[in-house]
mmCIF file of C-alpha atoms in Angstrom:
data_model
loop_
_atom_site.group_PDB
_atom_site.id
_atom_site.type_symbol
_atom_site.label_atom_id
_atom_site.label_comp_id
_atom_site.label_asym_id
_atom_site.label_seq_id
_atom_site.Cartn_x
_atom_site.Cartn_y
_atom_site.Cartn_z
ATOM 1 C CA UNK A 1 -10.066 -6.719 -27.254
ATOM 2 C CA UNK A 2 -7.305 -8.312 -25.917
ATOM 3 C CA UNK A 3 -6.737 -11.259 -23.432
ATOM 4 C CA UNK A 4 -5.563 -10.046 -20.234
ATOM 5 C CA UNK A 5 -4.296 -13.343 -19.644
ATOM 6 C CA UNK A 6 -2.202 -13.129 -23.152
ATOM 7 C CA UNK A 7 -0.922 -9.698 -21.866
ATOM 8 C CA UNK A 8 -0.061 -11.169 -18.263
ATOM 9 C CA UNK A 9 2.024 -14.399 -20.170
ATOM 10 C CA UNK A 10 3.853 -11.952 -22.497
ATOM 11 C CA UNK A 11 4.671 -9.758 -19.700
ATOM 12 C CA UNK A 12 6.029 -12.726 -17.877
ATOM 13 C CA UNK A 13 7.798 -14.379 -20.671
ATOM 14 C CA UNK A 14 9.555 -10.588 -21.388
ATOM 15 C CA UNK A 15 10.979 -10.948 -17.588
ATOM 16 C CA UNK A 16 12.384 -13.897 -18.000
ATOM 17 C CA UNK A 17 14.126 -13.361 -21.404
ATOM 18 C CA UNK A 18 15.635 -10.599 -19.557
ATOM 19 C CA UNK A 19 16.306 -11.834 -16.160
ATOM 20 C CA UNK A 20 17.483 -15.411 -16.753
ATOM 21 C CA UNK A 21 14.740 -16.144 -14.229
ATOM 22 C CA UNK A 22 12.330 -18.453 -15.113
ATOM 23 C CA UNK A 23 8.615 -17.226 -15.526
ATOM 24 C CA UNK A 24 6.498 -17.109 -12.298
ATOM 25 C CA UNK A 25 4.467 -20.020 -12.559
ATOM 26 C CA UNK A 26 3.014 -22.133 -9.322
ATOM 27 C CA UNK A 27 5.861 -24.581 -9.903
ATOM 28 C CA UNK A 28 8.253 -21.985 -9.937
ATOM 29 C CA UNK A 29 7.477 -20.130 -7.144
ATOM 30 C CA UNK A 30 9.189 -19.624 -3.249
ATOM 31 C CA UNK A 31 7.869 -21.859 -1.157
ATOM 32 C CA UNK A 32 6.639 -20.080 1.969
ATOM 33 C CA UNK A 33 5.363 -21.562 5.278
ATOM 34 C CA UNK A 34 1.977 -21.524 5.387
ATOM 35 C CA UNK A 35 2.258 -19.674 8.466
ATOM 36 C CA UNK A 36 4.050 -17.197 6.897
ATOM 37 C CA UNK A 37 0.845 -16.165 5.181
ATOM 38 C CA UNK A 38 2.304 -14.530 1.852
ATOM 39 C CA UNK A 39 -0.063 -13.081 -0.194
ATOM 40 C CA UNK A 40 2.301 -11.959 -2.854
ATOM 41 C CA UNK A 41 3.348 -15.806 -4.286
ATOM 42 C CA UNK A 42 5.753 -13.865 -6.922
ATOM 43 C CA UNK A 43 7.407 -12.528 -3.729
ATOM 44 C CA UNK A 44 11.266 -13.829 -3.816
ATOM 45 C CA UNK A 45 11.687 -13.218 -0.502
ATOM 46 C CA UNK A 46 9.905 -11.425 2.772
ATOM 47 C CA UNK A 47 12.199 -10.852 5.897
ATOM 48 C CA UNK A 48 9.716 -10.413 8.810
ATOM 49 C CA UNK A 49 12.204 -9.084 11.387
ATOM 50 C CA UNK A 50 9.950 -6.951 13.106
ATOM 51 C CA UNK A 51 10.984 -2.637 12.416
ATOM 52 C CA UNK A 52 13.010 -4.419 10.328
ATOM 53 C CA UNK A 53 11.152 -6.172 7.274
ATOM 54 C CA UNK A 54 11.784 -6.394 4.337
ATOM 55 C CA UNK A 55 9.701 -7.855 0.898
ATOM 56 C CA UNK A 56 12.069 -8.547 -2.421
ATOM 57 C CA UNK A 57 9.977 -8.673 -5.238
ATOM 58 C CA UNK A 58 10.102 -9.462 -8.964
ATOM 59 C CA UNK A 59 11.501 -6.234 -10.787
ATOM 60 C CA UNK A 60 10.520 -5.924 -14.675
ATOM 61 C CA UNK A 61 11.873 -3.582 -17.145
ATOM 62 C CA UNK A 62 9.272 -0.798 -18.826
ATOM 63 C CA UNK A 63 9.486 2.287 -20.826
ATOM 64 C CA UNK A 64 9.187 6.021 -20.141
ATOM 65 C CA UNK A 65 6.338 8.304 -22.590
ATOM 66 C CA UNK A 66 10.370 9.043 -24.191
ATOM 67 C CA UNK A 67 10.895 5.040 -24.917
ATOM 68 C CA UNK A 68 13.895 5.256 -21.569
ATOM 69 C CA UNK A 69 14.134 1.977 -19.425
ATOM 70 C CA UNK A 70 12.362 2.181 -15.891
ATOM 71 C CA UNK A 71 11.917 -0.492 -13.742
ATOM 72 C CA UNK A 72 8.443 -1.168 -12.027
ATOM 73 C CA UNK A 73 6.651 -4.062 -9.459
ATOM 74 C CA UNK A 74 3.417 -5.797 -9.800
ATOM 75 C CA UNK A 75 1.444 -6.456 -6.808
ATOM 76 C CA UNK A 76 -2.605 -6.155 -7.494
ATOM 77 C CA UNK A 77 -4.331 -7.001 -10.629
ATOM 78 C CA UNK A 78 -8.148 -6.179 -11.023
ATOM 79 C CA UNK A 79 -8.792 -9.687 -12.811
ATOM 80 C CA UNK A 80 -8.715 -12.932 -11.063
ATOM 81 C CA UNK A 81 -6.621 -14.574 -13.790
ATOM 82 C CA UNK A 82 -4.322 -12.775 -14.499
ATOM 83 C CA UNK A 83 -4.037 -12.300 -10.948
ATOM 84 C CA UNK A 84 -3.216 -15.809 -10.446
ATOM 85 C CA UNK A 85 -0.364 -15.778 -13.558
ATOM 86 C CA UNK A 86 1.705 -13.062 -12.363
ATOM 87 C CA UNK A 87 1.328 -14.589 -8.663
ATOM 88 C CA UNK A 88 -0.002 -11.107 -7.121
ATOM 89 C CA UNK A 89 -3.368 -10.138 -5.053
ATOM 90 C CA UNK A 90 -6.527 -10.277 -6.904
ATOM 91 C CA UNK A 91 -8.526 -6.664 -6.208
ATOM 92 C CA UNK A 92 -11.325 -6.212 -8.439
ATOM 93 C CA UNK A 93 -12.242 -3.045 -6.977
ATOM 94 C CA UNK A 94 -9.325 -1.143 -8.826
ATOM 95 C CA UNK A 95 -11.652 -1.901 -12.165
ATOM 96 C CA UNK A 96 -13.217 1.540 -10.588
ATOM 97 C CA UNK A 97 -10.629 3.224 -11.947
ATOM 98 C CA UNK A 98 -10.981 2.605 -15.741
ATOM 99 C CA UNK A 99 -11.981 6.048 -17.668
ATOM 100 C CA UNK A 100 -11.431 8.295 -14.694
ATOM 101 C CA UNK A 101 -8.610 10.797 -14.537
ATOM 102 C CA UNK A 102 -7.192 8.572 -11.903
ATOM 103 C CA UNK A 103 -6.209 6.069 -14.519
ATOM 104 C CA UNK A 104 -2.756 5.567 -16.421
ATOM 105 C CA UNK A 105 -3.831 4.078 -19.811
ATOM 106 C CA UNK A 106 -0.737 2.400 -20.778
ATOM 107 C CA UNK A 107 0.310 0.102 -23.956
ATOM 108 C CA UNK A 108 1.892 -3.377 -24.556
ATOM 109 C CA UNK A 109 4.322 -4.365 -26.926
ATOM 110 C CA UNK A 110 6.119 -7.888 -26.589
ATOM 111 C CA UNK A 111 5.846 -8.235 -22.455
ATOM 112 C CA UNK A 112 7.145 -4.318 -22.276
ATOM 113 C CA UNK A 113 4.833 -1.967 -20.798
ATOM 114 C CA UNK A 114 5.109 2.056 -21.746
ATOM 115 C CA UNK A 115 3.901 4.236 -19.375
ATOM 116 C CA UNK A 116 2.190 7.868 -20.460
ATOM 117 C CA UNK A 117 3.784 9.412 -16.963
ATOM 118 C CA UNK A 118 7.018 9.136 -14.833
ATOM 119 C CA UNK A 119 8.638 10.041 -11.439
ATOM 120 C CA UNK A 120 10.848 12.337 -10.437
ATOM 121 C CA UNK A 121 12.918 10.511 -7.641
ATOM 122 C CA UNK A 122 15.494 13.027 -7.413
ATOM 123 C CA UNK A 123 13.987 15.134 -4.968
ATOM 124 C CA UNK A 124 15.481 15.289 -1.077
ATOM 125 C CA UNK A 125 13.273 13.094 1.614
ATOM 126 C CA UNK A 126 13.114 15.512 4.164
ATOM 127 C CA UNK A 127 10.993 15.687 7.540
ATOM 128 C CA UNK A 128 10.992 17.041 10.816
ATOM 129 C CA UNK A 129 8.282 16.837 13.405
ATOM 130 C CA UNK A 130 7.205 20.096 14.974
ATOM 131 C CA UNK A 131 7.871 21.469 18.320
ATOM 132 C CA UNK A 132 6.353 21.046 20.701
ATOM 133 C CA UNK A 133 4.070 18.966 19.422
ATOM 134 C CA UNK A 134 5.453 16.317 16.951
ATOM 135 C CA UNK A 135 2.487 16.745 14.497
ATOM 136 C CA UNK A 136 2.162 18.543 11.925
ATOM 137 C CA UNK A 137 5.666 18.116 10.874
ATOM 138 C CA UNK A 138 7.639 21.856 10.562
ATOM 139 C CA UNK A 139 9.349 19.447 7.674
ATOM 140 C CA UNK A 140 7.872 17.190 4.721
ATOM 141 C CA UNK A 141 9.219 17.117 1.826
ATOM 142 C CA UNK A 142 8.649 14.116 -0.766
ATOM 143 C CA UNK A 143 11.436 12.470 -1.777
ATOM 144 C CA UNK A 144 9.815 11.470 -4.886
ATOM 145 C CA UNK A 145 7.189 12.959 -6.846
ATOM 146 C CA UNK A 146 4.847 11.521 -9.996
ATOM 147 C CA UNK A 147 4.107 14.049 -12.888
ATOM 148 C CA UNK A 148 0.494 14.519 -13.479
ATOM 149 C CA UNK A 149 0.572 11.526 -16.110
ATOM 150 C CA UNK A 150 1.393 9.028 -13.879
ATOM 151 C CA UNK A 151 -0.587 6.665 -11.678
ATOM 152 C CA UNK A 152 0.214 3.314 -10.431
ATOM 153 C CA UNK A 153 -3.364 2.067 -11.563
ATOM 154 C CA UNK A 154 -1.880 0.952 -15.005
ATOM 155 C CA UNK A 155 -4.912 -0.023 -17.329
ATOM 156 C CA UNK A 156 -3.674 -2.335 -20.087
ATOM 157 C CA UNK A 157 -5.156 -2.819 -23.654
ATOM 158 C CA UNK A 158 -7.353 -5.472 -22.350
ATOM 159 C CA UNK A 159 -8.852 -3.047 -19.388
ATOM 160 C CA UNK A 160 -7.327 -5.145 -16.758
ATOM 161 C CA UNK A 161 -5.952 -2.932 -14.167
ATOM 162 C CA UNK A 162 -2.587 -3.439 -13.119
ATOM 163 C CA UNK A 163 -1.052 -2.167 -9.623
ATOM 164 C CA UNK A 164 2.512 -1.325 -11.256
ATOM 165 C CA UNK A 165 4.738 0.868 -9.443
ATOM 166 C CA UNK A 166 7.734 2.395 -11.037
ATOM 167 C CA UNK A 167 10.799 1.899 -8.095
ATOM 168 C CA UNK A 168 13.907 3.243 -10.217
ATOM 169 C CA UNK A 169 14.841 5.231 -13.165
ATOM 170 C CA UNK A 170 17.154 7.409 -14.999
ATOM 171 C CA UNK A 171 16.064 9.963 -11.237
ATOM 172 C CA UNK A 172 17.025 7.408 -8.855
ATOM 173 C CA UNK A 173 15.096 4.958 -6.498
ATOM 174 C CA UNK A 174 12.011 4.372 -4.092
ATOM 175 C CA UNK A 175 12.567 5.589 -0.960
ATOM 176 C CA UNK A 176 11.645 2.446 0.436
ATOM 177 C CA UNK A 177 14.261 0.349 -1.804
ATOM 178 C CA UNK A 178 16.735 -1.494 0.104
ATOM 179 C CA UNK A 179 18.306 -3.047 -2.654
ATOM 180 C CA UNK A 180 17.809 -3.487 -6.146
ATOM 181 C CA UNK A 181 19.819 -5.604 -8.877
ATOM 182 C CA UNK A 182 18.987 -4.631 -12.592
ATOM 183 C CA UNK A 183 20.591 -7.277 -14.193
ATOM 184 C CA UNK A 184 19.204 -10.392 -12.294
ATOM 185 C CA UNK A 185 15.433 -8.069 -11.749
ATOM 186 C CA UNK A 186 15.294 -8.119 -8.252
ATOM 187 C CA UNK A 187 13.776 -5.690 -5.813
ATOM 188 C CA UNK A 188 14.110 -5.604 -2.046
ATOM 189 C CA UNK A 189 11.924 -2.716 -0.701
ATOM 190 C CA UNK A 190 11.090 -1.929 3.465
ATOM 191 C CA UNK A 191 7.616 -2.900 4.605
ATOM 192 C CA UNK A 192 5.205 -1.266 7.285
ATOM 193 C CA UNK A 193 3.805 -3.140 10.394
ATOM 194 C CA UNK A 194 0.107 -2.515 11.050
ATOM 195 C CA UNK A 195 -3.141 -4.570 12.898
ATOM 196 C CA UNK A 196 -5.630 -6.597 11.396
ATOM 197 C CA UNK A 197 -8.284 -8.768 13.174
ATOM 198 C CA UNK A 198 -6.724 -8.182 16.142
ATOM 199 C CA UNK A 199 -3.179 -9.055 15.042
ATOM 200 C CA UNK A 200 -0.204 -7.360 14.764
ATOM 201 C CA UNK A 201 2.567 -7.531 11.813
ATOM 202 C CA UNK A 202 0.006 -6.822 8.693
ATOM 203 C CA UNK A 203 2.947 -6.148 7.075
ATOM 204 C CA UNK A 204 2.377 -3.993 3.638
ATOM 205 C CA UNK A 205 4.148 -1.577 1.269
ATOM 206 C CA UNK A 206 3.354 1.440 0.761
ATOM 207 C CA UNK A 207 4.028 2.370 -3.025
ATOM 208 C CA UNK A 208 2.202 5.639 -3.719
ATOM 209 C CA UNK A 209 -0.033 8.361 -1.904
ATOM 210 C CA UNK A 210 -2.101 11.098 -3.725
ATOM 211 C CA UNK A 211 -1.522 14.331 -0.769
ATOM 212 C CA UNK A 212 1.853 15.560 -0.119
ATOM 213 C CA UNK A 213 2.129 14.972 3.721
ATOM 214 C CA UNK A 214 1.148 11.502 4.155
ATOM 215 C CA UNK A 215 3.213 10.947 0.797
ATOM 216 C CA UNK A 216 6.135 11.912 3.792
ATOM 217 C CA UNK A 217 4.832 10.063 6.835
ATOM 218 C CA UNK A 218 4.270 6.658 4.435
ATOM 219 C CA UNK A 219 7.358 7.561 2.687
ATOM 220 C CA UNK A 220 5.652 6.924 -0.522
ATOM 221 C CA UNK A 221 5.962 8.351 -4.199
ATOM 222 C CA UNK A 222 3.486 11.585 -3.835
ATOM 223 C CA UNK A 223 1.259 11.330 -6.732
ATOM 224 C CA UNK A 224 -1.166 13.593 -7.570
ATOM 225 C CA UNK A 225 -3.409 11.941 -9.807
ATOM 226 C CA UNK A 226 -4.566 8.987 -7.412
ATOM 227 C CA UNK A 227 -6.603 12.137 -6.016
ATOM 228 C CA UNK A 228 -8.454 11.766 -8.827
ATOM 229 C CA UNK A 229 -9.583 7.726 -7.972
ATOM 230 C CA UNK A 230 -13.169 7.475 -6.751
ATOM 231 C CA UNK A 231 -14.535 7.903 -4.353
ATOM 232 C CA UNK A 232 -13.720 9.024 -0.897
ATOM 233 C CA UNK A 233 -15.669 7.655 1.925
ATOM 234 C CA UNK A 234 -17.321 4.864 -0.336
ATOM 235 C CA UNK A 235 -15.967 1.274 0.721
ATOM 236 C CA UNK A 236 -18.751 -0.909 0.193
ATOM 237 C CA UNK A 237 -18.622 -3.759 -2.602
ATOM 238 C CA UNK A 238 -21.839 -2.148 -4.511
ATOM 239 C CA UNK A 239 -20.238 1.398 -4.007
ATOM 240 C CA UNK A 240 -18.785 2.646 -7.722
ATOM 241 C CA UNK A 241 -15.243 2.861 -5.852
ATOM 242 C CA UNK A 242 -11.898 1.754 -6.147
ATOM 243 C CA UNK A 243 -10.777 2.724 -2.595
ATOM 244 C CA UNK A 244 -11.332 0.702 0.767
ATOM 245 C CA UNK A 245 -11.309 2.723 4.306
ATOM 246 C CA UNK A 246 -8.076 2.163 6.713
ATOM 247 C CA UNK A 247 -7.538 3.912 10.123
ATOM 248 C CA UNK A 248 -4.314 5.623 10.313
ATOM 249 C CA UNK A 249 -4.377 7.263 14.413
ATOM 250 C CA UNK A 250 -3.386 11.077 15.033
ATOM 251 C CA UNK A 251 -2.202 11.128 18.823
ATOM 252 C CA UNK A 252 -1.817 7.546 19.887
ATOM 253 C CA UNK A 253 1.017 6.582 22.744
ATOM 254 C CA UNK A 254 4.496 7.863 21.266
ATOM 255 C CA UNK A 255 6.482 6.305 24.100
ATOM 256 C CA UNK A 256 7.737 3.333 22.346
ATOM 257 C CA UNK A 257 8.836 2.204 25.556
ATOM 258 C CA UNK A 258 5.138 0.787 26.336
ATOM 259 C CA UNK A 259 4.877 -1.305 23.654
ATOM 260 C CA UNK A 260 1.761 0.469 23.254
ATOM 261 C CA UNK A 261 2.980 3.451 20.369
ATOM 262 C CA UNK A 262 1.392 4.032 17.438
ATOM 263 C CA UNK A 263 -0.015 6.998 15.557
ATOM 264 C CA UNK A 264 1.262 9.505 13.540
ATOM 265 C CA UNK A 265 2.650 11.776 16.254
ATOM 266 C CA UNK A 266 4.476 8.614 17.653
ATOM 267 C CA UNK A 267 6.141 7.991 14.083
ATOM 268 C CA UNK A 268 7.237 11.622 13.813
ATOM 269 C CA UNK A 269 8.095 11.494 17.961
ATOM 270 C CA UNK A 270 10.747 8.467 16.776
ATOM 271 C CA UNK A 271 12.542 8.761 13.431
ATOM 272 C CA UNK A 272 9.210 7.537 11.633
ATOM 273 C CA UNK A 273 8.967 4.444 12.893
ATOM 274 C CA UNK A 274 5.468 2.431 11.295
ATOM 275 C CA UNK A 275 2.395 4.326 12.563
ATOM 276 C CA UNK A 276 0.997 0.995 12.758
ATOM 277 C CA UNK A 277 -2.229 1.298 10.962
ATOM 278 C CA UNK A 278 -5.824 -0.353 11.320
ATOM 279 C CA UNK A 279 -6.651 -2.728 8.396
ATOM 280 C CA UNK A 280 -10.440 -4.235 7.817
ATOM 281 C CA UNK A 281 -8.919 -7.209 5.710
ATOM 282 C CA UNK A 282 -6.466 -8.396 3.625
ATOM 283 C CA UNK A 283 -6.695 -10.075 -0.274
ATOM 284 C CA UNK A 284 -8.665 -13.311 -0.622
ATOM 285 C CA UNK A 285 -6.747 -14.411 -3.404
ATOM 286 C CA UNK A 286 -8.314 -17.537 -3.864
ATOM 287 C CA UNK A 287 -11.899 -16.095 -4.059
ATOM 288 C CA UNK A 288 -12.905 -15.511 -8.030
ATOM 289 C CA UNK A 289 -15.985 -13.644 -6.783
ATOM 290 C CA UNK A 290 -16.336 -10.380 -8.937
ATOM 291 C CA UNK A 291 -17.533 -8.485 -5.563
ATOM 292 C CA UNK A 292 -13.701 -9.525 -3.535
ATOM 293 C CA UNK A 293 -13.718 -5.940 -1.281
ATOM 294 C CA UNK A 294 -10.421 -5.781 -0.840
ATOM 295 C CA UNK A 295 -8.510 -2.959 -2.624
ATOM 296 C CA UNK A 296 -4.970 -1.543 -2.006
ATOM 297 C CA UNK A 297 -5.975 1.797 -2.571
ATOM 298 C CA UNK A 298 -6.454 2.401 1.073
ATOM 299 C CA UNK A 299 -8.845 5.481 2.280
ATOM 300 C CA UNK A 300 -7.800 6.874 4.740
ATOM 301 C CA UNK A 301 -9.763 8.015 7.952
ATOM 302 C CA UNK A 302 -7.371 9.349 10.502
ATOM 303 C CA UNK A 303 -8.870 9.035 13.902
ATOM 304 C CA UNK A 304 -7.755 10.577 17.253
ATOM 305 C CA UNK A 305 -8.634 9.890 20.966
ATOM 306 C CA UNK A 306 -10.405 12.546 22.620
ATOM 307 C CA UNK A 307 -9.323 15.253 25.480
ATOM 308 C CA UNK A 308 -11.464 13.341 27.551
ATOM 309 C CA UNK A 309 -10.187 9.741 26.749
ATOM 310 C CA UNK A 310 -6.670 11.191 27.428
ATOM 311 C CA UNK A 311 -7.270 12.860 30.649
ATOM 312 C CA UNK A 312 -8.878 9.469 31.879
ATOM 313 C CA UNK A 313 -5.400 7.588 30.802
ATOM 314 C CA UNK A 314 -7.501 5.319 28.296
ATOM 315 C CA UNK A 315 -5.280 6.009 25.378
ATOM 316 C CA UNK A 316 -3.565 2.270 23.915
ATOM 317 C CA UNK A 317 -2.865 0.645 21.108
ATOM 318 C CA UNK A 318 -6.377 -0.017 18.665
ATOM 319 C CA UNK A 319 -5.874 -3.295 17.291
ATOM 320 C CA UNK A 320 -8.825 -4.326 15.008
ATOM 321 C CA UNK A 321 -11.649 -2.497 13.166
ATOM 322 C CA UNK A 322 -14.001 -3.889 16.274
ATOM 323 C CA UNK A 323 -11.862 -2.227 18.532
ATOM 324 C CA UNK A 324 -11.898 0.865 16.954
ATOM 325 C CA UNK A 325 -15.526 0.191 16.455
ATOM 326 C CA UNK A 326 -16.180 0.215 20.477
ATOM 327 C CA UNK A 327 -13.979 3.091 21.079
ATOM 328 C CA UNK A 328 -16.108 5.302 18.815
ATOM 329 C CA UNK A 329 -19.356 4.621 20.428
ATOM 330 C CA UNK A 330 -17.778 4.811 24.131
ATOM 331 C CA UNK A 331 -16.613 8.549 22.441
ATOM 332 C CA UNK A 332 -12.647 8.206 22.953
ATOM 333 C CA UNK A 333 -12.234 7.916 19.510
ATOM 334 C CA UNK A 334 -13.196 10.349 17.147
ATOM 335 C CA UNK A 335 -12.624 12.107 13.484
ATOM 336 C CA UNK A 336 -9.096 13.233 13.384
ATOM 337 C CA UNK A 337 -8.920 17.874 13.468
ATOM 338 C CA UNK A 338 -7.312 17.326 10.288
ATOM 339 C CA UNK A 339 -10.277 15.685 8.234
ATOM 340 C CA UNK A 340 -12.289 18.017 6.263
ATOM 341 C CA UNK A 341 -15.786 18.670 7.359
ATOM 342 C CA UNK A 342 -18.286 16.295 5.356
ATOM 343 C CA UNK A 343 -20.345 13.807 5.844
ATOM 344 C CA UNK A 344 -18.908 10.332 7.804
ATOM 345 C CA UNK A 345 -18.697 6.834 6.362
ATOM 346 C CA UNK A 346 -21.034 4.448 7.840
ATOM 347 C CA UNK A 347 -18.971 1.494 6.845
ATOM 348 C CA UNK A 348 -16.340 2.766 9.080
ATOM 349 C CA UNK A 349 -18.796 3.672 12.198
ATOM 350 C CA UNK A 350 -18.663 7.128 10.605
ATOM 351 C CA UNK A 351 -15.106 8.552 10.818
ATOM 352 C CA UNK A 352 -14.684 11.100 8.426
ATOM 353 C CA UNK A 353 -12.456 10.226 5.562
ATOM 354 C CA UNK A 354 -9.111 12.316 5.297
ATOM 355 C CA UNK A 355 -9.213 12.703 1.738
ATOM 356 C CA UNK A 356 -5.969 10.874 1.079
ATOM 357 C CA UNK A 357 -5.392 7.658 -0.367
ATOM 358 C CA UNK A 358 -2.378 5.308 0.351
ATOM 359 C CA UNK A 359 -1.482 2.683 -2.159
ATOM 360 C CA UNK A 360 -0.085 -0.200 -0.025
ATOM 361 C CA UNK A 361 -0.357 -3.558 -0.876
ATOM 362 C CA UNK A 362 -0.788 -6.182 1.662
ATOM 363 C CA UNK A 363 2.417 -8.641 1.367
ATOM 364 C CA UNK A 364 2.163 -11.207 4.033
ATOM 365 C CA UNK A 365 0.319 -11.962 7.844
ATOM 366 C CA UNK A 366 2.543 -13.817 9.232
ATOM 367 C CA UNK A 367 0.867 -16.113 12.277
ATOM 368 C CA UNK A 368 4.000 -15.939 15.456
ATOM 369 C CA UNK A 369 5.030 -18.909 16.959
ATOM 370 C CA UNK A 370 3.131 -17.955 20.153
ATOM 371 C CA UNK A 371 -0.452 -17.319 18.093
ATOM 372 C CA UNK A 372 -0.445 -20.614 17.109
#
């Protein structure tokens, strides 16, 4: 079989020939603050302007299932190694994926990767919140879409799993692309604000999303076949999944004049700002342990506050996992309407999961001068 390591050099060494950069290597690398908190070392840049921020990223050439350029980032890897060559998170969750229907298989020849499926980025991004309540949108419409090949969970020859997301063909761009410049390989792509630990600005990209609407409200590719990635509501390390629970919130404040917005409703309410999400963790990139929990196949479990909890005038920003944990068991928080009926996840004090994963890689944490 071969060396996933190998595979991660010549995909490297490919990028360079072509770029003029020189290979990612430790030495090589952007030297962030460390209270920056950059996951990502490849990164080339992160802007953390708050509404505002930006990540650029490494951009490497690949090849359609008909042998045409496209042009894809690397930000997860399932193996510790080669997570460490190519400078991106280590997840070794997304191994989960290898001979499920969720998978891309793809090959390797000299550093260029061909992918068996390809998106369509053609289509109009379109959405329009509904009246007179913002959610569900009257409007949402992709503005990119993946064929049923494609997946971002790229397994090489080797069976390392890559987290490669196409950003531009022959169809366009990424919605999220800010800028992009083919001959020197460069990407610079929006990212989302969310809360982890108690902190805000756990800033991530959202890449991909299996189900249509939150495809819109992430402004993500919509791809189909990460529906197929197990398994929903299954987060713990010994669980056979791939996927790690998030909570996205329904009806939170949508007055951004509170400081207090967040929620989906709020994001539709305000030219969809960042629904500023609830994270568990981000990578631990310098933990080799084969049972690392973090995954950037996020699971969603949408939550929503209560009639009750809004009638009392409790409703606020949820700012850590502990939070949300104590607003569950005080019952104003609950399951989200639009989760199916099913059994709840225990590891996430038994919201319901949404059945819709969000690929977004966690990019930096940055610690503000007034946290420190």
């Amino acid at each position: 079989m071969p060396n996933g390591v190998a595979e991660a050099n010549a995909i490297l060494a490919a990028a360079a020939r072509e770029s003029g950069r020189p290979a990612y290597s430790e030495s090589t690398a952007i030297s962030f603050k460390p209270s920056d908190n950059v996951y990502v070392k490849s990164a080339l840049a992160v802007d953390f302007t708050p509404n505002r921020a930006t990540v650029t990223l490494p951009l490497y050439r690949g090849l359609s299932p008909q042998g045409e350029s496209v042009y894809y980032i690397l930000t997860e890897a399932s193996d510790f190694n080669v997570a460490k060559q190519l400078g991106i998170n280590y997840a070794p969750k997304m191994k989960q994926v290898i001979g499920t229907a969720g998978a891309q298989p793809v090959t390797l020849s000299q550093g260029i990767i061909q992918f068996r499926g390809n998106i369509d980025f053609s289509p109009e991004y379109q959405v329009e919140p509904g009246s007179p309540n913002p959610f569900p949108p009257a409007v949402a419409n992709p503005g990119a879409i993946a064929d049923a090949q494609y997946s971002s969970m790229a397994v090489l020859p080797s069976s390392v799993v890559l987290n490669a997301q196409i950003v531009h063909n022959a169809s366009g761009s990424h919605d999220r692309l800010e800028a992009i410049d083919l001959e020197k390989r460069t990407v610079t792509l929006s990212i989302l604000d969310g809360f982890q630990g108690g902190r805000q600005y756990f800033y991530h990209l959202v890449t991909d999303v299996s189900a249509a609407v939150p495809s819109v409200l992430e402004k993500g590719v919509f791809a189909p076949k990460l529906a197929d990635i197990p398994a929903y509501g299954k987060s713990l390390p010994s669980d056979p999944s791939a996927l790690l629970g998030f909570s996205p919130v329904l009806n939170g404040i949508s007055d951004t004049r509170t400081g207090q917005h967040q929620g989906f409703v709020a994001s539709l309410a305000n030219n969809g700002i960042a629904p500023i999400n609830i994270f568990p963790y981000g990578p631990d990139n310098d933990n080799p342990a084969a049972d690392s929990n973090y995954s950037p196949l996020w699971d969603a479990h949408v939550s929503m506050w209560t009639e009750a909890a809004i009638a009392d005038n409790k409703v606020r920003r949820i700012t850590s996992f502990e939070d949300l944990q104590g607003l569950i068991e005080a019952g104003m928080v609950t399951s989200a309407a639009i989760s199916p009926e099913g059994p709840g996840n225990d590891w996430l004090y038994g919201l319901r999961p949404t059945q819709a994963i969000i690929n977004c890689p966690v990019i930096a944490h940055p610690v503000l001068s007034n946290e420190v």
